[in-house]
Amino acid sequence: MGMAEGGGDASADASEMKLEFTPTWIVAAVCSLIVFISLVVERLLHRLGKVLKRKNQKPLFEALQKVKEELMLLGFISLLLTVFQGAIQRICIPKGWTLHMLPCKKEEPDDAHGAAAEAHFQAAFSAGLFGGRRLLSESGSGAAHCLIKGKVPLLSLEAIHQLHIFIFVLAITHVAFSVLTIVLGGAKIHQWKHWEDSIQKQITGDGTAPKQVTRVHQFEFIRDRFRGIGAISVIISWLHSFVKQFFGSVTKSDYTTMRLGFIMTHCKGNPKFDFHKYMIRALEADFKKVVGISWYLWVFVVIFMLLNVNGWHTYFWIAFIPLILLLALGTKLEHVITQLAQEVAEKHTAIEGDLVVTPSDDHFWFHRPQIVLYLIHFILFQNAFEIAFFFWIFTTYGYNSCIMDHACFIVPRLVIGVTIQLLCSYSTLPLYAIVTQMGSYFKKAIFDEHVQEGLVGWAEKVKKRKGVRIGNGLATSHAQNETTTKVELPKMFVQTTPAMEEGRSGTGEIASRPAT
């Protein structure tokens, strides 16, 4: 018995050995491995950035910078958890507070085993149970400090460690799923390239069709999208839009008509404008917004953790939120195309020349096409959260964990997650790329990079000159009129300074001379 106890003490001493009594070769080896892995990852990201810059992929390079920012945020969170672990451990609360809103039902010990259970509970806080080892440097002092007062720590070191891992897994999963969505969606959009090429070959002269009169219903776009007039037709058109997102979400007639509508509205003087290239540039620019984790997404994570109470099955019900949002979003985007067809069909019985639709923000929710991108961002994050939470629970606690819930809840969640990822990649994202071009404004991707930078610089200089004149009180009525004339053209760019995200056509020659 003595030998066994001696062996146990030796094992405990070895597991709790401080740095000052750790062999230097062990410290050097572990540090070398950590530094080596960190440098390899940093060099790979740096090399990838150089490749993107060499290929003039500025939007993707900015998205990579966004990923680096997320990794830096994770490092800062890790630092905070490490530095303040002792302070968190010393925050003591009554034990009764820990018996409410639990993710798992806590088994209450009976009277015969109460003392042994209490001793085990104290030992758990003092030594840590994850693999029978100390997780962080002050594993026992905080718990002992609270136990002396008859209380328990606010958060155990084991819980801090697992929370640390979960946040890291969530961020990495979100970035990976966002990249996967953009890659798969981009592959789908690239399939439309042959439509653009065939249209470019057919364009002659000013790009307009022969002036012949054609009945509206003879256009394939109208036949496919227009469902008649009246209340019943409205319901049928919404149902058709819902079903349409699952197969053939964008046809050649849709692409041709929306392309022509965009060109005739924003760059009428350039019939050979490469609409497909513009869409790709705009999508790449939007990618840097999707790959990040905004503050409202972290708020969602906190709310979920608060509501993940045993018996509520929050993890199951919350899986339907991104699915419902995705289906609603896909239906709305399809219905925007239907509205474009309906506007033409209701106003005309026959058309001379080409069928031209009129882009407008009125077709979108709250007259803001940008809302679509925010919804896609939220859907991708929430789906990544579902998958990350599943794998984190599975690897940390096992398949039979009470947090994992019953098998009848697990399988539907995984099926929903895969469905969301595929549907968003192959249908919703391509729809977003083309339908959001049917707003009243064009995006800055319509210009080449050097033109964008020149226009932004020009608009900023005009604003500064105007501000200096007003600040010095030297702005006479004549100067004010002159300044108004100078600012009138770049106003469409100043509207979203400094990003210069969008502009409205119809003002000056810039709108009619986009780079191809």
C-alpha positions as semicolon CSV with decimal commas, in nm:
position;residue;x (nm);y (nm);z (nm)
1;M;0,000;0,000;0,000
2;G;0,285;0,235;0,085
3;M;0,450;0,172;-0,248
4;A;0,123;0,239;-0,425
5;E;0,079;0,564;-0,238
6;G;0,440;0,660;-0,309
7;G;0,390;0,586;-0,677
8;G;0,073;0,796;-0,680
9;D;0,253;1,089;-0,514
10;A;0,539;1,065;-0,762
11;S;0,294;1,064;-1,051
12;A;0,116;1,369;-0,908
13;D;0,446;1,551;-0,858
14;A;0,552;1,472;-1,214
15;S;0,221;1,598;-1,356
16;E;0,245;1,919;-1,151
17;M;0,612;1,992;-1,217
18;K;0,681;2,365;-1,249
19;L;0,887;2,520;-1,527
20;E;1,182;2,583;-1,295
21;F;1,215;2,208;-1,236
22;T;1,150;2,101;-1,597
23;P;1,453;1,978;-1,798
24;T;1,575;2,243;-2,039
25;W;1,577;2,004;-2,333
26;I;1,202;1,948;-2,289
27;V;1,132;2,323;-2,275
28;A;1,350;2,386;-2,581
29;A;1,193;2,101;-2,777
30;V;0,835;2,208;-2,709
31;C;0,909;2,574;-2,786
32;S;1,086;2,477;-3,109
33;L;0,790;2,271;-3,224
34;I;0,538;2,546;-3,149
35;V;0,750;2,815;-3,315
36;F;0,814;2,592;-3,619
37;I;0,442;2,523;-3,675
38;S;0,358;2,892;-3,630
39;L;0,626;3,001;-3,879
40;V;0,515;2,745;-4,136
41;V;0,154;2,869;-4,120
42;E;0,266;3,233;-4,132
43;R;0,493;3,172;-4,433
44;L;0,218;2,984;-4,619
45;L;-0,025;3,271;-4,566
46;H;0,244;3,520;-4,672
47;R;0,323;3,320;-4,986
48;L;-0,045;3,293;-5,071
49;G;-0,077;3,670;-5,035
50;K;0,214;3,729;-5,273
51;V;0,058;3,495;-5,530
52;L;-0,275;3,680;-5,511
53;K;-0,104;4,019;-5,548
54;R;0,102;3,895;-5,843
55;K;-0,218;3,780;-6,015
56;N;-0,387;4,115;-5,937
57;Q;-0,646;3,945;-5,717
58;K;-0,685;4,237;-5,479
59;P;-1,031;4,137;-5,346
60;L;-0,907;3,787;-5,259
61;F;-0,592;3,937;-5,107
62;E;-0,809;4,159;-4,887
63;A;-1,012;3,852;-4,789
64;L;-0,687;3,682;-4,686
65;Q;-0,604;3,985;-4,474
66;K;-0,945;3,946;-4,313
67;V;-0,861;3,585;-4,227
68;K;-0,538;3,704;-4,066
69;E;-0,737;3,954;-3,861
70;E;-0,962;3,673;-3,739
71;L;-0,659;3,466;-3,641
72;M;-0,518;3,766;-3,456
73;L;-0,851;3,806;-3,273
74;L;-0,838;3,439;-3,175
75;G;-0,487;3,492;-3,041
76;F;-0,606;3,788;-2,837
77;I;-0,898;3,586;-2,696
78;S;-0,654;3,309;-2,609
79;L;-0,429;3,560;-2,434
80;L;-0,719;3,702;-2,233
81;L;-0,835;3,357;-2,123
82;T;-0,482;3,268;-2,016
83;V;-0,407;3,592;-1,834
84;F;-0,739;3,617;-1,651
85;Q;-0,787;3,248;-1,571
86;G;-0,675;3,305;-1,213
87;A;-0,908;3,602;-1,168
88;I;-1,201;3,404;-1,309
89;Q;-1,121;3,116;-1,073
90;R;-1,127;3,348;-0,771
91;I;-1,477;3,474;-0,850
92;C;-1,686;3,266;-0,610
93;I;-2,059;3,202;-0,632
94;P;-2,299;2,998;-0,415
95;K;-2,317;2,636;-0,520
96;G;-2,695;2,664;-0,562
97;W;-2,648;2,904;-0,853
98;T;-2,477;2,629;-1,052
99;L;-2,785;2,404;-1,035
100;H;-2,994;2,612;-1,278
101;M;-2,996;2,634;-1,661
102;L;-2,757;2,341;-1,706
103;P;-2,683;2,192;-2,050
104;C;-2,701;1,848;-1,889
105;K;-2,911;1,724;-1,600
106;K;-2,698;1,697;-1,289
107;E;-2,726;1,373;-1,094
108;E;-2,786;1,446;-0,726
109;P;-2,592;1,213;-0,490
110;D;-2,786;1,020;-0,227
111;D;-2,715;1,044;0,145
112;A;-2,497;0,732;0,156
113;H;-2,260;0,865;-0,105
114;G;-2,299;1,236;-0,037
115;A;-1,969;1,279;0,147
116;A;-1,775;1,084;-0,114
117;A;-1,937;1,282;-0,396
118;E;-1,853;1,610;-0,224
119;A;-1,493;1,501;-0,180
120;H;-1,478;1,403;-0,546
121;F;-1,627;1,741;-0,642
122;Q;-1,359;1,922;-0,444
123;A;-1,084;1,708;-0,593
124;A;-1,213;1,784;-0,940
125;F;-1,170;2,157;-0,891
126;S;-0,836;2,115;-0,721
127;A;-0,667;1,887;-0,970
128;G;-0,871;1,903;-1,292
129;L;-1,034;1,603;-1,459
130;F;-0,950;1,646;-1,829
131;G;-0,713;1,355;-1,888
132;G;-0,606;1,360;-1,521
133;R;-0,368;1,654;-1,573
134;R;-0,337;2,022;-1,484
135;L;-0,464;2,232;-1,772
136;L;-0,333;2,572;-1,670
137;S;-0,093;2,710;-1,418
138;E;-0,320;2,790;-1,124
139;S;-0,550;2,492;-1,135
140;G;-0,604;2,444;-0,764
141;S;-0,559;2,777;-0,590
142;G;-0,876;2,942;-0,718
143;A;-1,095;2,641;-0,639
144;A;-0,945;2,605;-0,292
145;H;-1,004;2,976;-0,230
146;C;-1,376;2,932;-0,301
147;L;-1,413;2,601;-0,120
148;I;-1,285;2,761;0,199
149;K;-1,581;3,001;0,174
150;G;-1,822;2,716;0,107
151;K;-1,870;2,830;-0,254
152;V;-1,753;2,723;-0,599
153;P;-1,557;2,907;-0,873
154;L;-1,752;3,095;-1,138
155;L;-1,590;2,886;-1,410
156;S;-1,360;2,588;-1,366
157;L;-1,028;2,569;-1,546
158;E;-1,158;2,269;-1,736
159;A;-1,452;2,475;-1,863
160;I;-1,222;2,766;-1,956
161;H;-1,000;2,530;-2,151
162;Q;-1,291;2,373;-2,339
163;L;-1,444;2,714;-2,412
164;H;-1,108;2,823;-2,549
165;I;-1,099;2,526;-2,786
166;F;-1,461;2,578;-2,897
167;I;-1,405;2,942;-2,997
168;F;-1,100;2,841;-3,201
169;V;-1,287;2,555;-3,373
170;L;-1,582;2,784;-3,451
171;A;-1,368;3,051;-3,617
172;I;-1,168;2,802;-3,824
173;T;-1,485;2,619;-3,933
174;H;-1,654;2,943;-4,039
175;V;-1,356;3,051;-4,249
176;A;-1,328;2,705;-4,408
177;F;-1,700;2,686;-4,490
178;S;-1,700;3,040;-4,633
179;V;-1,408;2,954;-4,860
180;L;-1,582;2,631;-4,967
181;T;-1,902;2,820;-5,046
182;I;-1,721;3,081;-5,256
183;V;-1,522;2,813;-5,442
184;L;-1,828;2,601;-5,526
185;G;-2,043;2,904;-5,606
186;G;-1,766;3,054;-5,819
187;A;-1,740;2,727;-6,013
188;K;-2,114;2,747;-6,084
189;I;-2,087;3,109;-6,200
190;H;-1,790;3,025;-6,424
191;Q;-2,022;2,790;-6,615
192;W;-2,204;3,099;-6,739
193;K;-1,890;3,216;-6,914
194;H;-1,985;3,044;-7,241
195;W;-2,313;3,239;-7,241
196;E;-2,116;3,563;-7,222
197;D;-1,880;3,449;-7,499
198;S;-2,166;3,357;-7,732
199;I;-2,334;3,693;-7,669
200;Q;-2,011;3,880;-7,739
201;K;-1,974;3,700;-8,074
202;Q;-2,327;3,796;-8,178
203;I;-2,283;4,167;-8,103
204;T;-2,234;4,382;-8,413
205;G;-2,231;4,759;-8,447
206;D;-2,401;4,929;-8,154
207;G;-2,520;4,595;-8,014
208;T;-2,892;4,659;-8,064
209;A;-3,121;4,409;-8,228
210;P;-3,297;4,478;-8,559
211;K;-3,595;4,708;-8,516
212;Q;-3,863;4,444;-8,558
213;V;-4,177;4,420;-8,349
214;T;-4,210;4,107;-8,136
215;R;-4,499;4,007;-7,915
216;V;-4,396;4,001;-7,549
217;H;-4,498;3,641;-7,493
218;Q;-4,272;3,527;-7,774
219;F;-3,968;3,607;-7,561
220;E;-3,841;3,301;-7,375
221;F;-3,771;3,509;-7,066
222;I;-4,137;3,616;-7,042
223;R;-4,269;3,265;-7,111
224;D;-4,054;3,117;-6,835
225;R;-4,111;3,384;-6,571
226;F;-4,447;3,556;-6,624
227;R;-4,742;3,385;-6,452
228;G;-5,025;3,623;-6,534
229;I;-5,205;3,903;-6,350
230;G;-5,418;3,874;-6,037
231;A;-5,406;3,742;-5,682
232;I;-5,391;3,377;-5,789
233;S;-5,107;3,453;-6,030
234;V;-4,911;3,622;-5,750
235;I;-4,935;3,310;-5,535
236;I;-4,837;3,090;-5,829
237;S;-4,538;3,313;-5,908
238;W;-4,411;3,286;-5,548
239;L;-4,453;2,908;-5,550
240;H;-4,274;2,891;-5,884
241;S;-3,990;3,103;-5,742
242;F;-3,962;2,871;-5,441
243;V;-3,932;2,560;-5,657
244;K;-3,710;2,728;-5,918
245;Q;-3,420;2,775;-5,673
246;F;-3,366;2,398;-5,653
247;F;-3,306;2,340;-6,024
248;G;-3,209;2,565;-6,312
249;S;-3,208;2,872;-6,089
250;V;-3,061;3,086;-6,369
251;T;-3,116;3,004;-6,736
252;K;-2,952;3,150;-7,045
253;S;-3,255;3,368;-7,116
254;D;-3,238;3,502;-6,758
255;Y;-2,868;3,580;-6,794
256;T;-2,908;3,742;-7,137
257;T;-3,201;3,960;-7,029
258;M;-3,050;4,077;-6,699
259;R;-2,717;4,143;-6,868
260;L;-2,882;4,364;-7,130
261;G;-3,088;4,542;-6,864
262;F;-2,774;4,622;-6,665
263;I;-2,582;4,748;-6,970
264;M;-2,868;4,962;-7,102
265;T;-2,911;5,121;-6,757
266;H;-2,553;5,172;-6,642
267;C;-2,325;5,163;-6,948
268;K;-2,537;5,206;-7,258
269;G;-2,242;5,323;-7,465
270;N;-2,054;4,997;-7,422
271;P;-2,262;4,704;-7,557
272;K;-1,959;4,472;-7,537
273;F;-1,922;4,526;-7,164
274;D;-1,804;4,198;-7,004
275;F;-2,088;4,145;-6,759
276;H;-1,957;3,805;-6,646
277;K;-1,617;3,944;-6,555
278;Y;-1,784;4,225;-6,364
279;M;-1,992;3,974;-6,164
280;I;-1,682;3,775;-6,070
281;R;-1,499;4,088;-5,953
282;A;-1,801;4,198;-5,749
283;L;-1,831;3,855;-5,588
284;E;-1,463;3,849;-5,497
285;A;-1,501;4,193;-5,338
286;D;-1,796;4,070;-5,132
287;F;-1,605;3,762;-5,016
288;K;-1,396;3,961;-4,769
289;K;-1,719;4,062;-4,593
290;V;-1,848;3,705;-4,573
291;V;-1,529;3,548;-4,437
292;G;-1,511;3,770;-4,127
293;I;-1,695;3,725;-3,797
294;S;-1,881;4,044;-3,712
295;W;-1,989;4,151;-3,365
296;Y;-2,354;4,052;-3,418
297;L;-2,244;3,697;-3,497
298;W;-2,062;3,677;-3,164
299;V;-2,383;3,803;-3,001
300;F;-2,565;3,509;-3,159
301;V;-2,308;3,267;-3,013
302;V;-2,357;3,413;-2,664
303;I;-2,738;3,391;-2,693
304;F;-2,717;3,029;-2,804
305;M;-2,490;2,938;-2,513
306;L;-2,740;3,103;-2,278
307;L;-3,037;2,910;-2,418
308;N;-2,865;2,572;-2,454
309;V;-3,052;2,436;-2,151
310;N;-3,123;2,070;-2,088
311;G;-3,467;1,971;-2,217
312;W;-3,512;2,273;-2,443
313;H;-3,344;2,104;-2,743
314;T;-3,214;2,444;-2,853
315;Y;-2,939;2,287;-3,061
316;F;-3,203;2,105;-3,266
317;W;-3,448;2,391;-3,320
318;I;-3,181;2,647;-3,397
319;A;-3,070;2,436;-3,695
320;F;-3,390;2,535;-3,877
321;I;-3,315;2,908;-3,861
322;P;-3,047;2,913;-4,137
323;L;-3,249;2,667;-4,346
324;I;-3,565;2,881;-4,332
325;L;-3,366;3,197;-4,402
326;L;-3,188;3,034;-4,696
327;L;-3,512;2,911;-4,855
328;A;-3,675;3,251;-4,807
329;L;-3,372;3,427;-4,953
330;G;-3,353;3,198;-5,256
331;T;-3,727;3,243;-5,317
332;K;-3,695;3,622;-5,296
333;L;-3,403;3,634;-5,540
334;E;-3,593;3,418;-5,790
335;H;-3,900;3,637;-5,745
336;V;-3,696;3,948;-5,829
337;I;-3,634;3,797;-6,172
338;T;-4,006;3,721;-6,199
339;Q;-4,088;4,083;-6,110
340;L;-3,861;4,207;-6,388
341;A;-4,052;3,993;-6,637
342;Q;-4,389;4,094;-6,495
343;E;-4,312;4,466;-6,523
344;V;-4,246;4,430;-6,895
345;A;-4,542;4,197;-6,960
346;E;-4,788;4,425;-6,781
347;K;-4,677;4,740;-6,965
348;H;-4,634;4,606;-7,319
349;T;-4,806;4,366;-7,553
350;A;-4,531;4,397;-7,814
351;I;-4,176;4,533;-7,815
352;E;-3,966;4,680;-8,093
353;G;-3,610;4,546;-8,077
354;D;-3,460;4,385;-7,766
355;L;-3,640;4,301;-7,445
356;V;-3,496;4,540;-7,186
357;V;-3,576;4,515;-6,814
358;T;-3,529;4,804;-6,571
359;P;-3,312;4,739;-6,262
360;S;-3,444;4,896;-5,942
361;D;-3,388;4,875;-5,567
362;D;-3,766;4,857;-5,526
363;H;-3,754;4,485;-5,599
364;F;-3,551;4,409;-5,285
365;W;-3,638;4,398;-4,915
366;F;-3,646;4,751;-4,770
367;H;-3,513;4,872;-5,108
368;R;-3,163;4,757;-5,009
369;P;-2,993;4,479;-5,210
370;Q;-2,708;4,486;-4,953
371;I;-2,933;4,307;-4,703
372;V;-2,893;3,989;-4,909
373;L;-2,519;3,977;-4,837
374;Y;-2,574;4,021;-4,463
375;L;-2,824;3,734;-4,464
376;I;-2,584;3,507;-4,653
377;H;-2,312;3,600;-4,403
378;F;-2,538;3,509;-4,112
379;I;-2,657;3,184;-4,274
380;L;-2,302;3,066;-4,343
381;F;-2,188;3,153;-3,992
382;Q;-2,481;2,983;-3,822
383;N;-2,438;2,670;-4,033
384;A;-2,066;2,666;-3,950
385;F;-2,160;2,711;-3,584
386;E;-2,386;2,405;-3,600
387;I;-2,118;2,185;-3,757
388;A;-1,840;2,318;-3,531
389;F;-2,050;2,264;-3,219
390;F;-2,129;1,906;-3,322
391;F;-1,768;1,807;-3,384
392;W;-1,649;1,987;-3,071
393;I;-1,900;1,797;-2,855
394;F;-1,824;1,471;-3,035
395;T;-1,446;1,494;-2,985
396;T;-1,462;1,639;-2,633
397;Y;-1,745;1,447;-2,466
398;G;-1,824;1,166;-2,709
399;Y;-2,128;1,066;-2,911
400;N;-2,332;0,964;-2,606
401;S;-2,293;1,300;-2,431
402;C;-2,614;1,454;-2,299
403;I;-2,525;1,778;-2,479
404;M;-2,528;1,584;-2,806
405;D;-2,894;1,498;-2,738
406;H;-3,078;1,199;-2,882
407;A;-2,984;1,033;-3,210
408;C;-3,320;1,137;-3,359
409;F;-3,204;1,498;-3,322
410;I;-2,844;1,448;-3,436
411;V;-2,907;1,305;-3,784
412;P;-3,153;1,577;-3,897
413;R;-2,909;1,847;-3,784
414;L;-2,629;1,701;-3,994
415;V;-2,858;1,657;-4,295
416;I;-2,977;2,017;-4,263
417;G;-2,617;2,140;-4,237
418;V;-2,509;1,960;-4,555
419;T;-2,823;2,075;-4,739
420;I;-2,760;2,438;-4,644
421;Q;-2,398;2,422;-4,758
422;L;-2,482;2,272;-5,099
423;L;-2,789;2,485;-5,165
424;C;-2,611;2,806;-5,069
425;S;-2,308;2,719;-5,284
426;Y;-2,480;2,603;-5,601
427;S;-2,800;2,809;-5,600
428;T;-2,826;3,101;-5,358
429;L;-2,477;3,245;-5,405
430;P;-2,493;3,242;-5,789
431;L;-2,839;3,397;-5,765
432;Y;-2,702;3,666;-5,537
433;A;-2,415;3,736;-5,778
434;I;-2,643;3,817;-6,071
435;V;-2,974;3,931;-5,917
436;T;-2,820;4,196;-5,690
437;Q;-2,689;4,364;-6,006
438;M;-3,054;4,445;-6,078
439;G;-3,053;4,723;-5,821
440;S;-3,051;5,096;-5,891
441;Y;-2,675;5,121;-5,830
442;F;-2,371;4,951;-5,979
443;K;-2,080;4,831;-5,768
444;K;-1,729;4,969;-5,778
445;A;-1,612;4,645;-5,943
446;I;-1,744;4,793;-6,270
447;F;-1,417;4,989;-6,286
448;D;-1,065;4,855;-6,307
449;E;-0,859;4,878;-5,988
450;H;-0,654;5,183;-6,092
451;V;-0,970;5,366;-6,198
452;Q;-1,132;5,290;-5,862
453;E;-0,834;5,429;-5,673
454;G;-0,824;5,742;-5,891
455;L;-1,194;5,815;-5,843
456;V;-1,178;5,763;-5,468
457;G;-0,877;5,996;-5,445
458;W;-1,050;6,256;-5,658
459;A;-1,367;6,246;-5,446
460;E;-1,169;6,270;-5,122
461;K;-0,973;6,574;-5,248
462;V;-1,297;6,749;-5,346
463;K;-1,442;6,684;-5,000
464;K;-1,127;6,816;-4,829
465;R;-1,119;7,131;-5,044
466;K;-1,482;7,196;-4,966
467;G;-1,425;7,139;-4,594
468;V;-1,128;7,377;-4,584
469;R;-1,321;7,652;-4,758
470;I;-1,617;7,621;-4,524
471;G;-1,390;7,598;-4,217
472;N;-1,207;7,918;-4,306
473;G;-1,529;8,104;-4,373
474;L;-1,415;8,192;-4,726
475;A;-1,696;8,017;-4,910
476;T;-1,880;8,288;-5,102
477;S;-2,197;8,220;-5,291
478;H;-2,000;8,200;-5,616
479;A;-1,754;7,951;-5,464
480;Q;-2,039;7,746;-5,325
481;N;-2,199;7,719;-5,668
482;E;-1,865;7,624;-5,820
483;T;-1,804;7,361;-5,553
484;T;-2,150;7,214;-5,603
485;T;-2,077;7,175;-5,973
486;K;-1,746;7,004;-5,903
487;V;-1,891;6,764;-5,647
488;E;-2,194;6,671;-5,856
489;L;-2,011;6,410;-6,060
490;P;-1,825;6,225;-5,782
491;K;-2,122;6,237;-5,545
492;M;-2,212;5,885;-5,642
493;F;-1,875;5,771;-5,516
494;V;-1,866;5,990;-5,204
495;Q;-2,197;5,836;-5,107
496;T;-2,020;5,531;-4,964
497;T;-1,678;5,678;-4,891
498;P;-1,427;5,538;-4,818
499;A;-1,533;5,206;-4,961
500;M;-1,697;5,352;-5,272
501;E;-1,908;5,041;-5,288
502;E;-2,174;5,157;-5,530
503;G;-2,260;5,426;-5,781
504;R;-2,562;5,534;-5,976
505;S;-2,534;5,562;-6,350
506;G;-2,661;5,846;-6,557
507;T;-2,421;6,111;-6,420
508;G;-2,141;6,215;-6,653
509;E;-1,927;6,005;-6,883
510;I;-1,779;5,780;-6,612
511;A;-2,091;5,570;-6,586
512;S;-2,086;5,498;-6,958
513;R;-1,721;5,401;-6,977
514;P;-1,666;5,108;-6,739
515;A;-1,357;4,900;-6,789
516;T;-1,406;4,568;-6,957
